[in-house]
Amino acid sequence: MTATRRPVAVLGECVADAFVAPTGAEGPGLRLDVLPGGGPANTAVALARLGTPTHFLARLSGDVFGGLFRRRLTESDVRIDLCPDATEPSTLAVAGLGPDGAAEYSFHAEATADWQWTRQELAPVSRLDAACLHTGSLALVREPGASAVEELLDELRPTTTISLDPNVRPLLVAPERYRARLPRWCALADILRLSEDDLAHLHRGTPPEAACDTWHRAGVPLVLVTLGGDGALVSYDGVRRLVPAPPVDVVDTVGAGDAFTAGLLHRLHTAGALGGRLSTLTWDTLHEAVAFGTRVAAATCAVRGANPPYAEELTIPA
């Protein structure tokens, strides 16, 4: 089986994103619009909509939000046959939007389904023979499941490209815990994607280039720092480049980083660059993949919520 025919797997949480809805008039209550979200789930949906064969690995609750997650994933052609059925409730995030369209969250995540992974539940992933496993966010840092996920990455690493996105959530987990585990993640990963907000939480005041050097020394060969409308800083093989983002009228930025990662992995998968240690990756292929990722992110910013585009909807010029 060639690298391009092997699927991509995404492991992590689903989150019910409850957005404060405009009412048009003042009143005593608060109306919420609930949309399916969660960084890893957003990435899986975006990958599948772009045409990459994608398996999502999450502990899906049997509650009303779990049904919402299942519908979104299956309607986007994401495979969920390896997802355990969880008895715990789903994670809920209530999001308000700032004047720049950025989301500000409060989380309801104690004892929810997403963090309870066991080694037995993760065992089927080894038989999937994925070209790439992408994970991150809270799945890598909240116990009891985080240690089991790290063991899985270590097991898969010889034949599977490992992609990580820390997606720091300081309201749920202190940045110090991410910072303490990040060297271990860099030793396991081939691709590390962070936002400029993540960088500020992990290495406040450190220039992105210096932070990239720290992570390279810890073992990860490819680092990408997404910079919103300024594009993405790419650091690979001793070279750094800034890849610009296309202009877009921003509705909100929810899911933009997840969409960027999906676009990047989709193009690398299509090019046959996934399935090992990035040994065949060239700068031309990487630049094209990053530019495509910025297009997918921009299209996601142009609509409300984490609603990444299908391949045929990508009308933003390259």
PDB file of C-alpha atoms in Angstrom:
ATOM      1  CA  MET A   1       0.000   0.000   0.000  1.00  0.00           C
ATOM      2  CA  THR A   2       1.521   3.339  -1.033  1.00  0.00           C
ATOM      3  CA  ALA A   3       1.660   6.367   1.233  1.00  0.00           C
ATOM      4  CA  THR A   4      -0.915   8.283  -0.769  1.00  0.00           C
ATOM      5  CA  ARG A   5      -3.449   5.446  -0.561  1.00  0.00           C
ATOM      6  CA  ARG A   6      -3.085   4.965   3.169  1.00  0.00           C
ATOM      7  CA  PRO A   7      -5.627   7.014   5.141  1.00  0.00           C
ATOM      8  CA  VAL A   8      -4.957   9.902   7.454  1.00  0.00           C
ATOM      9  CA  ALA A   9      -6.115   9.487  11.058  1.00  0.00           C
ATOM     10  CA  VAL A  10      -7.061  12.307  13.413  1.00  0.00           C
ATOM     11  CA  LEU A  11      -7.311  11.711  17.151  1.00  0.00           C
ATOM     12  CA  GLY A  12      -8.830  14.059  19.686  1.00  0.00           C
ATOM     13  CA  GLU A  13     -11.920  15.684  21.056  1.00  0.00           C
ATOM     14  CA  CYS A  14     -15.299  16.764  19.784  1.00  0.00           C
ATOM     15  CA  VAL A  15     -16.686  19.866  21.461  1.00  0.00           C
ATOM     16  CA  ALA A  16     -20.157  21.383  21.298  1.00  0.00           C
ATOM     17  CA  ASP A  17     -19.502  25.058  20.516  1.00  0.00           C
ATOM     18  CA  ALA A  18     -22.356  27.148  21.881  1.00  0.00           C
ATOM     19  CA  PHE A  19     -22.261  30.642  20.364  1.00  0.00           C
ATOM     20  CA  VAL A  20     -24.105  33.525  21.930  1.00  0.00           C
ATOM     21  CA  ALA A  21     -26.676  34.353  19.274  1.00  0.00           C
ATOM     22  CA  PRO A  22     -27.762  37.914  18.497  1.00  0.00           C
ATOM     23  CA  THR A  23     -31.370  38.428  19.599  1.00  0.00           C
ATOM     24  CA  GLY A  24     -32.047  41.792  17.978  1.00  0.00           C
ATOM     25  CA  ALA A  25     -33.492  43.100  21.226  1.00  0.00           C
ATOM     26  CA  GLU A  26     -32.559  43.168  24.890  1.00  0.00           C
ATOM     27  CA  GLY A  27     -34.271  40.559  27.021  1.00  0.00           C
ATOM     28  CA  PRO A  28     -33.907  38.553  30.223  1.00  0.00           C
ATOM     29  CA  GLY A  29     -32.533  35.424  28.562  1.00  0.00           C
ATOM     30  CA  LEU A  30     -29.579  34.319  26.479  1.00  0.00           C
ATOM     31  CA  ARG A  31     -29.988  32.398  23.239  1.00  0.00           C
ATOM     32  CA  LEU A  32     -27.271  29.981  22.149  1.00  0.00           C
ATOM     33  CA  ASP A  33     -26.613  28.445  18.748  1.00  0.00           C
ATOM     34  CA  VAL A  34     -24.847  25.106  19.238  1.00  0.00           C
ATOM     35  CA  LEU A  35     -22.513  23.918  16.488  1.00  0.00           C
ATOM     36  CA  PRO A  36     -20.274  20.831  16.412  1.00  0.00           C
ATOM     37  CA  GLY A  37     -16.611  21.692  16.914  1.00  0.00           C
ATOM     38  CA  GLY A  38     -13.387  20.728  18.660  1.00  0.00           C
ATOM     39  CA  GLY A  39      -9.996  21.265  17.032  1.00  0.00           C
ATOM     40  CA  PRO A  40      -9.241  17.661  16.021  1.00  0.00           C
ATOM     41  CA  ALA A  41     -12.823  17.082  14.819  1.00  0.00           C
ATOM     42  CA  ASN A  42     -12.620  20.260  12.726  1.00  0.00           C
ATOM     43  CA  THR A  43      -9.384  19.033  11.143  1.00  0.00           C
ATOM     44  CA  ALA A  44     -10.887  15.634  10.341  1.00  0.00           C
ATOM     45  CA  VAL A  45     -13.941  17.213   8.713  1.00  0.00           C
ATOM     46  CA  ALA A  46     -11.806  19.598   6.649  1.00  0.00           C
ATOM     47  CA  LEU A  47      -9.522  16.775   5.478  1.00  0.00           C
ATOM     48  CA  ALA A  48     -12.430  14.596   4.373  1.00  0.00           C
ATOM     49  CA  ARG A  49     -14.180  17.477   2.604  1.00  0.00           C
ATOM     50  CA  LEU A  50     -10.985  18.100   0.631  1.00  0.00           C
ATOM     51  CA  GLY A  51     -10.967  14.461  -0.495  1.00  0.00           C
ATOM     52  CA  THR A  52      -8.440  12.802   1.827  1.00  0.00           C
ATOM     53  CA  PRO A  53      -9.545   9.393   3.186  1.00  0.00           C
ATOM     54  CA  THR A  54      -9.904  10.250   6.875  1.00  0.00           C
ATOM     55  CA  HIS A  55     -10.556   8.249  10.031  1.00  0.00           C
ATOM     56  CA  PHE A  56     -11.513  10.135  13.175  1.00  0.00           C
ATOM     57  CA  LEU A  57     -10.730   8.689  16.587  1.00  0.00           C
ATOM     58  CA  ALA A  58     -12.751  10.113  19.462  1.00  0.00           C
ATOM     59  CA  ARG A  59     -14.756   8.880  22.419  1.00  0.00           C
ATOM     60  CA  LEU A  60     -18.243   9.868  21.278  1.00  0.00           C
ATOM     61  CA  SER A  61     -20.903  10.366  23.935  1.00  0.00           C
ATOM     62  CA  GLY A  62     -24.422   9.003  23.641  1.00  0.00           C
ATOM     63  CA  ASP A  63     -25.933  12.365  24.598  1.00  0.00           C
ATOM     64  CA  VAL A  64     -27.623  14.848  22.272  1.00  0.00           C
ATOM     65  CA  PHE A  65     -24.305  16.503  21.417  1.00  0.00           C
ATOM     66  CA  GLY A  66     -22.773  13.133  20.554  1.00  0.00           C
ATOM     67  CA  GLY A  67     -25.517  12.680  17.979  1.00  0.00           C
ATOM     68  CA  LEU A  68     -24.686  16.100  16.553  1.00  0.00           C
ATOM     69  CA  PHE A  69     -21.014  15.123  16.247  1.00  0.00           C
ATOM     70  CA  ARG A  70     -21.792  11.822  14.524  1.00  0.00           C
ATOM     71  CA  ARG A  71     -24.015  13.499  11.933  1.00  0.00           C
ATOM     72  CA  ARG A  72     -21.456  16.155  11.075  1.00  0.00           C
ATOM     73  CA  LEU A  73     -18.619  13.644  10.746  1.00  0.00           C
ATOM     74  CA  THR A  74     -20.483  11.094   8.657  1.00  0.00           C
ATOM     75  CA  GLU A  75     -22.081  13.740   6.417  1.00  0.00           C
ATOM     76  CA  SER A  76     -18.553  15.011   5.697  1.00  0.00           C
ATOM     77  CA  ASP A  77     -17.438  11.456   4.778  1.00  0.00           C
ATOM     78  CA  VAL A  78     -15.258  10.986   7.869  1.00  0.00           C
ATOM     79  CA  ARG A  79     -14.932   7.360   8.995  1.00  0.00           C
ATOM     80  CA  ILE A  80     -15.880   6.932  12.675  1.00  0.00           C
ATOM     81  CA  ASP A  81     -15.986   3.135  12.922  1.00  0.00           C
ATOM     82  CA  LEU A  82     -13.081   3.094  15.402  1.00  0.00           C
ATOM     83  CA  CYS A  83     -14.710   5.586  17.788  1.00  0.00           C
ATOM     84  CA  PRO A  84     -15.677   4.052  21.146  1.00  0.00           C
ATOM     85  CA  ASP A  85     -19.189   4.727  22.429  1.00  0.00           C
ATOM     86  CA  ALA A  86     -18.735   6.676  25.654  1.00  0.00           C
ATOM     87  CA  THR A  87     -21.086   6.840  28.613  1.00  0.00           C
ATOM     88  CA  GLU A  88     -19.705  10.174  29.819  1.00  0.00           C
ATOM     89  CA  PRO A  89     -21.230  13.487  28.618  1.00  0.00           C
ATOM     90  CA  SER A  90     -19.832  15.576  25.761  1.00  0.00           C
ATOM     91  CA  THR A  91     -17.619  18.606  26.302  1.00  0.00           C
ATOM     92  CA  LEU A  92     -19.348  21.984  25.947  1.00  0.00           C
ATOM     93  CA  ALA A  93     -17.689  25.304  25.134  1.00  0.00           C
ATOM     94  CA  VAL A  94     -19.587  28.598  25.243  1.00  0.00           C
ATOM     95  CA  ALA A  95     -18.075  31.088  22.820  1.00  0.00           C
ATOM     96  CA  GLY A  96     -18.505  34.813  22.535  1.00  0.00           C
ATOM     97  CA  LEU A  97     -16.937  36.696  19.649  1.00  0.00           C
ATOM     98  CA  GLY A  98     -14.693  39.712  20.111  1.00  0.00           C
ATOM     99  CA  PRO A  99     -14.751  42.727  17.760  1.00  0.00           C
ATOM    100  CA  ASP A 100     -12.030  41.128  15.585  1.00  0.00           C
ATOM    101  CA  GLY A 101     -14.050  37.922  15.104  1.00  0.00           C
ATOM    102  CA  ALA A 102     -11.851  35.895  17.456  1.00  0.00           C
ATOM    103  CA  ALA A 103     -13.648  33.482  19.769  1.00  0.00           C
ATOM    104  CA  GLU A 104     -13.444  33.768  23.552  1.00  0.00           C
ATOM    105  CA  TYR A 105     -14.388  30.508  25.267  1.00  0.00           C
ATOM    106  CA  SER A 106     -15.598  29.219  28.594  1.00  0.00           C
ATOM    107  CA  PHE A 107     -15.411  25.423  28.929  1.00  0.00           C
ATOM    108  CA  HIS A 108     -17.543  22.797  30.639  1.00  0.00           C
ATOM    109  CA  ALA A 109     -15.213  19.825  30.435  1.00  0.00           C
ATOM    110  CA  GLU A 110     -14.850  18.054  33.755  1.00  0.00           C
ATOM    111  CA  ALA A 111     -15.284  14.242  33.598  1.00  0.00           C
ATOM    112  CA  THR A 112     -16.433  14.409  29.979  1.00  0.00           C
ATOM    113  CA  ALA A 113     -15.990  11.688  27.365  1.00  0.00           C
ATOM    114  CA  ASP A 114     -12.999  13.099  25.502  1.00  0.00           C
ATOM    115  CA  TRP A 115     -10.246  12.558  28.079  1.00  0.00           C
ATOM    116  CA  GLN A 116     -10.942   8.994  29.264  1.00  0.00           C
ATOM    117  CA  TRP A 117      -8.927   7.030  26.664  1.00  0.00           C
ATOM    118  CA  THR A 118      -7.648   3.591  27.629  1.00  0.00           C
ATOM    119  CA  ARG A 119      -4.915   1.602  25.894  1.00  0.00           C
ATOM    120  CA  GLN A 120      -7.517  -1.011  24.974  1.00  0.00           C
ATOM    121  CA  GLU A 121      -9.672   1.588  23.189  1.00  0.00           C
ATOM    122  CA  LEU A 122      -6.659   2.870  21.243  1.00  0.00           C
ATOM    123  CA  ALA A 123      -5.374  -0.557  20.208  1.00  0.00           C
ATOM    124  CA  PRO A 124      -7.357  -0.748  16.905  1.00  0.00           C
ATOM    125  CA  VAL A 125      -5.576   2.374  15.662  1.00  0.00           C
ATOM    126  CA  SER A 126      -2.375   0.391  15.228  1.00  0.00           C
ATOM    127  CA  ARG A 127      -4.075  -1.849  12.665  1.00  0.00           C
ATOM    128  CA  LEU A 128      -5.302   1.103  10.589  1.00  0.00           C
ATOM    129  CA  ASP A 129      -1.882   1.582   8.913  1.00  0.00           C
ATOM    130  CA  ALA A 130      -2.413   5.329   8.571  1.00  0.00           C
ATOM    131  CA  ALA A 131       0.035   7.398   6.550  1.00  0.00           C
ATOM    132  CA  CYS A 132      -0.290  10.163   9.137  1.00  0.00           C
ATOM    133  CA  LEU A 133      -1.751  10.528  12.603  1.00  0.00           C
ATOM    134  CA  HIS A 134      -2.685  14.084  13.569  1.00  0.00           C
ATOM    135  CA  THR A 135      -3.541  14.855  17.168  1.00  0.00           C
ATOM    136  CA  GLY A 136      -3.164  17.514  19.792  1.00  0.00           C
ATOM    137  CA  SER A 137      -5.217  19.990  21.736  1.00  0.00           C
ATOM    138  CA  LEU A 138      -6.499  18.688  25.041  1.00  0.00           C
ATOM    139  CA  ALA A 139      -6.185  14.999  24.131  1.00  0.00           C
ATOM    140  CA  LEU A 140      -2.425  15.275  24.626  1.00  0.00           C
ATOM    141  CA  VAL A 141      -2.497  17.016  27.981  1.00  0.00           C
ATOM    142  CA  ARG A 142      -5.572  15.930  29.970  1.00  0.00           C
ATOM    143  CA  GLU A 143      -5.335  12.739  31.952  1.00  0.00           C
ATOM    144  CA  PRO A 144      -6.117   9.900  32.239  1.00  0.00           C
ATOM    145  CA  GLY A 145      -6.080   9.612  28.443  1.00  0.00           C
ATOM    146  CA  ALA A 146      -3.026  11.744  27.583  1.00  0.00           C
ATOM    147  CA  SER A 147      -0.444   9.169  28.629  1.00  0.00           C
ATOM    148  CA  ALA A 148      -2.167   6.472  26.571  1.00  0.00           C
ATOM    149  CA  VAL A 149      -2.169   8.772  23.529  1.00  0.00           C
ATOM    150  CA  GLU A 150       1.571   9.463  23.923  1.00  0.00           C
ATOM    151  CA  GLU A 151       2.257   5.724  24.057  1.00  0.00           C
ATOM    152  CA  LEU A 152       0.275   5.280  20.842  1.00  0.00           C
ATOM    153  CA  LEU A 153       2.344   7.960  19.086  1.00  0.00           C
ATOM    154  CA  ASP A 154       5.540   6.239  20.166  1.00  0.00           C
ATOM    155  CA  GLU A 155       4.248   2.924  18.832  1.00  0.00           C
ATOM    156  CA  LEU A 156       3.119   4.297  15.448  1.00  0.00           C
ATOM    157  CA  ARG A 157       6.091   6.571  14.803  1.00  0.00           C
ATOM    158  CA  PRO A 158       8.306   4.114  12.841  1.00  0.00           C
ATOM    159  CA  THR A 159       5.849   3.936   9.913  1.00  0.00           C
ATOM    160  CA  THR A 160       3.441   6.855  10.426  1.00  0.00           C
ATOM    161  CA  THR A 161       4.032  10.594  10.087  1.00  0.00           C
ATOM    162  CA  ILE A 162       3.087  12.256  13.389  1.00  0.00           C
ATOM    163  CA  SER A 163       1.480  15.715  13.241  1.00  0.00           C
ATOM    164  CA  LEU A 164       0.770  17.687  16.436  1.00  0.00           C
ATOM    165  CA  ASP A 165      -1.113  20.884  17.275  1.00  0.00           C
ATOM    166  CA  PRO A 166      -0.917  21.814  20.994  1.00  0.00           C
ATOM    167  CA  ASN A 167      -3.840  24.283  20.682  1.00  0.00           C
ATOM    168  CA  VAL A 168      -3.224  25.687  24.156  1.00  0.00           C
ATOM    169  CA  ARG A 169      -6.393  26.180  26.228  1.00  0.00           C
ATOM    170  CA  PRO A 170      -5.272  28.096  29.332  1.00  0.00           C
ATOM    171  CA  LEU A 171      -8.787  28.181  30.815  1.00  0.00           C
ATOM    172  CA  LEU A 172      -8.692  24.384  31.103  1.00  0.00           C
ATOM    173  CA  VAL A 173      -5.016  23.501  31.492  1.00  0.00           C
ATOM    174  CA  ALA A 174      -2.224  25.726  32.768  1.00  0.00           C
ATOM    175  CA  PRO A 175       0.276  26.597  30.001  1.00  0.00           C
ATOM    176  CA  GLU A 176       3.048  25.270  32.267  1.00  0.00           C
ATOM    177  CA  ARG A 177       1.717  21.743  31.734  1.00  0.00           C
ATOM    178  CA  TYR A 178       1.891  22.148  27.955  1.00  0.00           C
ATOM    179  CA  ARG A 179       5.364  23.639  28.269  1.00  0.00           C
ATOM    180  CA  ALA A 180       6.585  20.724  30.372  1.00  0.00           C
ATOM    181  CA  ARG A 181       5.346  18.109  27.901  1.00  0.00           C
ATOM    182  CA  LEU A 182       6.254  19.910  24.682  1.00  0.00           C
ATOM    183  CA  PRO A 183       9.845  18.566  24.461  1.00  0.00           C
ATOM    184  CA  ARG A 184       8.472  15.027  24.606  1.00  0.00           C
ATOM    185  CA  TRP A 185       5.942  15.843  21.873  1.00  0.00           C
ATOM    186  CA  CYS A 186       8.673  17.332  19.693  1.00  0.00           C
ATOM    187  CA  ALA A 187      10.682  14.124  20.065  1.00  0.00           C
ATOM    188  CA  LEU A 188       7.677  12.143  18.799  1.00  0.00           C
ATOM    189  CA  ALA A 189       6.467  14.480  16.054  1.00  0.00           C
ATOM    190  CA  ASP A 190       7.421  15.158  12.446  1.00  0.00           C
ATOM    191  CA  ILE A 191       5.151  18.204  12.099  1.00  0.00           C
ATOM    192  CA  LEU A 192       4.374  20.785  14.781  1.00  0.00           C
ATOM    193  CA  ARG A 193       1.772  23.456  14.071  1.00  0.00           C
ATOM    194  CA  LEU A 194       1.130  26.287  16.517  1.00  0.00           C
ATOM    195  CA  SER A 195      -0.735  29.568  16.386  1.00  0.00           C
ATOM    196  CA  GLU A 196       0.751  32.882  17.425  1.00  0.00           C
ATOM    197  CA  ASP A 197      -1.514  32.692  20.497  1.00  0.00           C
ATOM    198  CA  ASP A 198      -0.023  29.292  21.365  1.00  0.00           C
ATOM    199  CA  LEU A 199       3.449  30.789  21.026  1.00  0.00           C
ATOM    200  CA  ALA A 200       2.520  33.616  23.404  1.00  0.00           C
ATOM    201  CA  HIS A 201       1.245  31.136  25.999  1.00  0.00           C
ATOM    202  CA  LEU A 202       4.265  28.844  25.726  1.00  0.00           C
ATOM    203  CA  HIS A 203       7.136  31.274  25.129  1.00  0.00           C
ATOM    204  CA  ARG A 204       5.897  34.794  25.808  1.00  0.00           C
ATOM    205  CA  GLY A 205       8.246  37.400  24.372  1.00  0.00           C
ATOM    206  CA  THR A 206      10.238  34.855  22.360  1.00  0.00           C
ATOM    207  CA  PRO A 207      10.539  35.562  18.609  1.00  0.00           C
ATOM    208  CA  PRO A 208       8.955  32.804  16.513  1.00  0.00           C
ATOM    209  CA  GLU A 209      12.308  31.994  14.876  1.00  0.00           C
ATOM    210  CA  ALA A 210      13.973  31.392  18.251  1.00  0.00           C
ATOM    211  CA  ALA A 211      11.060  29.221  19.396  1.00  0.00           C
ATOM    212  CA  CYS A 212      11.348  27.159  16.195  1.00  0.00           C
ATOM    213  CA  ASP A 213      15.020  26.535  16.937  1.00  0.00           C
ATOM    214  CA  THR A 214      14.121  25.296  20.426  1.00  0.00           C
ATOM    215  CA  TRP A 215      11.572  22.863  19.037  1.00  0.00           C
ATOM    216  CA  HIS A 216      13.914  21.656  16.302  1.00  0.00           C
ATOM    217  CA  ARG A 217      16.565  20.869  18.918  1.00  0.00           C
ATOM    218  CA  ALA A 218      13.950  18.806  20.756  1.00  0.00           C
ATOM    219  CA  GLY A 219      13.501  16.690  17.626  1.00  0.00           C
ATOM    220  CA  VAL A 220      10.692  17.908  15.363  1.00  0.00           C
ATOM    221  CA  PRO A 221      11.892  18.615  11.785  1.00  0.00           C
ATOM    222  CA  LEU A 222       8.984  20.768  10.493  1.00  0.00           C
ATOM    223  CA  VAL A 223       7.491  23.648  12.476  1.00  0.00           C
ATOM    224  CA  LEU A 224       4.731  25.973  11.302  1.00  0.00           C
ATOM    225  CA  VAL A 225       3.567  29.035  13.216  1.00  0.00           C
ATOM    226  CA  THR A 226       0.335  30.446  11.818  1.00  0.00           C
ATOM    227  CA  LEU A 227       0.106  34.238  12.042  1.00  0.00           C
ATOM    228  CA  GLY A 228      -3.507  34.956  11.145  1.00  0.00           C
ATOM    229  CA  GLY A 229      -3.828  37.326   8.210  1.00  0.00           C
ATOM    230  CA  ASP A 230      -0.040  37.520   7.903  1.00  0.00           C
ATOM    231  CA  GLY A 231       0.190  33.891   6.759  1.00  0.00           C
ATOM    232  CA  ALA A 232       2.455  31.207   8.198  1.00  0.00           C
ATOM    233  CA  LEU A 233       6.083  31.003   9.230  1.00  0.00           C
ATOM    234  CA  VAL A 234       7.577  27.725   7.993  1.00  0.00           C
ATOM    235  CA  SER A 235      10.805  26.332   9.469  1.00  0.00           C
ATOM    236  CA  TYR A 236      12.239  23.192   7.873  1.00  0.00           C
ATOM    237  CA  ASP A 237      15.622  21.709   7.031  1.00  0.00           C
ATOM    238  CA  GLY A 238      17.527  24.750   8.255  1.00  0.00           C
ATOM    239  CA  VAL A 239      15.469  27.183   6.166  1.00  0.00           C
ATOM    240  CA  ARG A 240      12.658  29.547   7.178  1.00  0.00           C
ATOM    241  CA  ARG A 241      10.096  31.189   4.935  1.00  0.00           C
ATOM    242  CA  LEU A 242       6.995  33.304   5.463  1.00  0.00           C
ATOM    243  CA  VAL A 243       4.105  32.180   3.270  1.00  0.00           C
ATOM    244  CA  PRO A 244       1.454  34.927   2.939  1.00  0.00           C
ATOM    245  CA  ALA A 245      -2.263  34.360   3.386  1.00  0.00           C
ATOM    246  CA  PRO A 246      -4.852  35.458   0.821  1.00  0.00           C
ATOM    247  CA  PRO A 247      -7.012  38.442   1.789  1.00  0.00           C
ATOM    248  CA  VAL A 248     -10.473  37.604   3.109  1.00  0.00           C
ATOM    249  CA  ASP A 249     -13.425  39.376   4.723  1.00  0.00           C
ATOM    250  CA  VAL A 250     -13.415  37.710   8.135  1.00  0.00           C
ATOM    251  CA  VAL A 251     -16.717  36.611   9.653  1.00  0.00           C
ATOM    252  CA  ASP A 252     -14.949  34.808  12.496  1.00  0.00           C
ATOM    253  CA  THR A 253     -11.734  32.842  12.993  1.00  0.00           C
ATOM    254  CA  VAL A 254     -13.271  29.748  14.607  1.00  0.00           C
ATOM    255  CA  GLY A 255     -11.579  26.632  13.218  1.00  0.00           C
ATOM    256  CA  ALA A 256      -9.162  28.541  10.980  1.00  0.00           C
ATOM    257  CA  GLY A 257      -6.026  26.919  12.390  1.00  0.00           C
ATOM    258  CA  ASP A 258      -7.613  23.473  12.159  1.00  0.00           C
ATOM    259  CA  ALA A 259      -8.535  24.145   8.536  1.00  0.00           C
ATOM    260  CA  PHE A 260      -4.971  25.273   7.788  1.00  0.00           C
ATOM    261  CA  THR A 261      -3.607  22.007   9.176  1.00  0.00           C
ATOM    262  CA  ALA A 262      -6.085  20.017   7.107  1.00  0.00           C
ATOM    263  CA  GLY A 263      -5.110  21.828   3.915  1.00  0.00           C
ATOM    264  CA  LEU A 264      -1.435  21.282   4.637  1.00  0.00           C
ATOM    265  CA  LEU A 265      -1.832  17.563   5.371  1.00  0.00           C
ATOM    266  CA  HIS A 266      -4.143  17.066   2.385  1.00  0.00           C
ATOM    267  CA  ARG A 267      -1.555  18.442  -0.038  1.00  0.00           C
ATOM    268  CA  LEU A 268       1.327  16.532   1.597  1.00  0.00           C
ATOM    269  CA  HIS A 269      -0.738  13.341   1.442  1.00  0.00           C
ATOM    270  CA  THR A 270      -1.575  13.914  -2.229  1.00  0.00           C
ATOM    271  CA  ALA A 271       2.126  14.464  -2.959  1.00  0.00           C
ATOM    272  CA  GLY A 272       3.067  11.180  -1.286  1.00  0.00           C
ATOM    273  CA  ALA A 273       5.127  12.959   1.384  1.00  0.00           C
ATOM    274  CA  LEU A 274       3.388  11.316   4.352  1.00  0.00           C
ATOM    275  CA  GLY A 275       3.960   7.832   5.705  1.00  0.00           C
ATOM    276  CA  GLY A 276       7.298   8.204   7.473  1.00  0.00           C
ATOM    277  CA  ARG A 277       9.878  10.783   8.445  1.00  0.00           C
ATOM    278  CA  LEU A 278       9.218  13.341   5.632  1.00  0.00           C
ATOM    279  CA  SER A 279      12.277  11.947   3.837  1.00  0.00           C
ATOM    280  CA  THR A 280      10.869  12.763   0.369  1.00  0.00           C
ATOM    281  CA  LEU A 281       9.610  16.251   1.229  1.00  0.00           C
ATOM    282  CA  THR A 282      10.987  19.088  -0.905  1.00  0.00           C
ATOM    283  CA  TRP A 283      10.630  22.815  -0.324  1.00  0.00           C
ATOM    284  CA  ASP A 284       8.565  23.188  -3.488  1.00  0.00           C
ATOM    285  CA  THR A 285       6.053  20.622  -2.226  1.00  0.00           C
ATOM    286  CA  LEU A 286       6.041  22.133   1.250  1.00  0.00           C
ATOM    287  CA  HIS A 287       5.533  25.695   0.021  1.00  0.00           C
ATOM    288  CA  GLU A 288       2.612  24.638  -2.151  1.00  0.00           C
ATOM    289  CA  ALA A 289       1.058  22.691   0.748  1.00  0.00           C
ATOM    290  CA  VAL A 290       1.373  25.644   3.140  1.00  0.00           C
ATOM    291  CA  ALA A 291      -0.094  28.052   0.573  1.00  0.00           C
ATOM    292  CA  PHE A 292      -3.008  25.682   0.085  1.00  0.00           C
ATOM    293  CA  GLY A 293      -3.484  25.504   3.849  1.00  0.00           C
ATOM    294  CA  THR A 294      -3.785  29.290   4.013  1.00  0.00           C
ATOM    295  CA  ARG A 295      -6.476  29.167   1.313  1.00  0.00           C
ATOM    296  CA  VAL A 296      -8.505  26.605   3.267  1.00  0.00           C
ATOM    297  CA  ALA A 297      -8.131  28.677   6.442  1.00  0.00           C
ATOM    298  CA  ALA A 298      -9.201  31.862   4.656  1.00  0.00           C
ATOM    299  CA  ALA A 299     -12.310  30.163   3.264  1.00  0.00           C
ATOM    300  CA  THR A 300     -13.178  29.007   6.784  1.00  0.00           C
ATOM    301  CA  CYS A 301     -12.807  32.556   8.130  1.00  0.00           C
ATOM    302  CA  ALA A 302     -15.270  33.779   5.496  1.00  0.00           C
ATOM    303  CA  VAL A 303     -18.184  31.843   7.052  1.00  0.00           C
ATOM    304  CA  ARG A 304     -19.612  31.533  10.545  1.00  0.00           C
ATOM    305  CA  GLY A 305     -18.212  28.842  12.820  1.00  0.00           C
ATOM    306  CA  ALA A 306     -15.914  25.940  12.030  1.00  0.00           C
ATOM    307  CA  ASN A 307     -17.391  25.116   8.624  1.00  0.00           C
ATOM    308  CA  PRO A 308     -14.438  24.272   6.361  1.00  0.00           C
ATOM    309  CA  PRO A 309     -14.939  24.211   2.589  1.00  0.00           C
ATOM    310  CA  TYR A 310     -15.321  21.281   0.246  1.00  0.00           C
ATOM    311  CA  ALA A 311     -12.679  21.123  -2.468  1.00  0.00           C
ATOM    312  CA  GLU A 312     -15.017  22.500  -5.124  1.00  0.00           C
ATOM    313  CA  GLU A 313     -15.866  25.515  -2.945  1.00  0.00           C
ATOM    314  CA  LEU A 314     -12.303  26.840  -2.806  1.00  0.00           C
ATOM    315  CA  THR A 315     -12.767  29.931  -4.938  1.00  0.00           C
ATOM    316  CA  ILE A 316     -10.221  32.149  -3.157  1.00  0.00           C
ATOM    317  CA  PRO A 317      -7.356  32.624  -5.640  1.00  0.00           C
ATOM    318  CA  ALA A 318      -4.016  30.990  -4.876  1.00  0.00           C
TER     319      ALA A 318
END
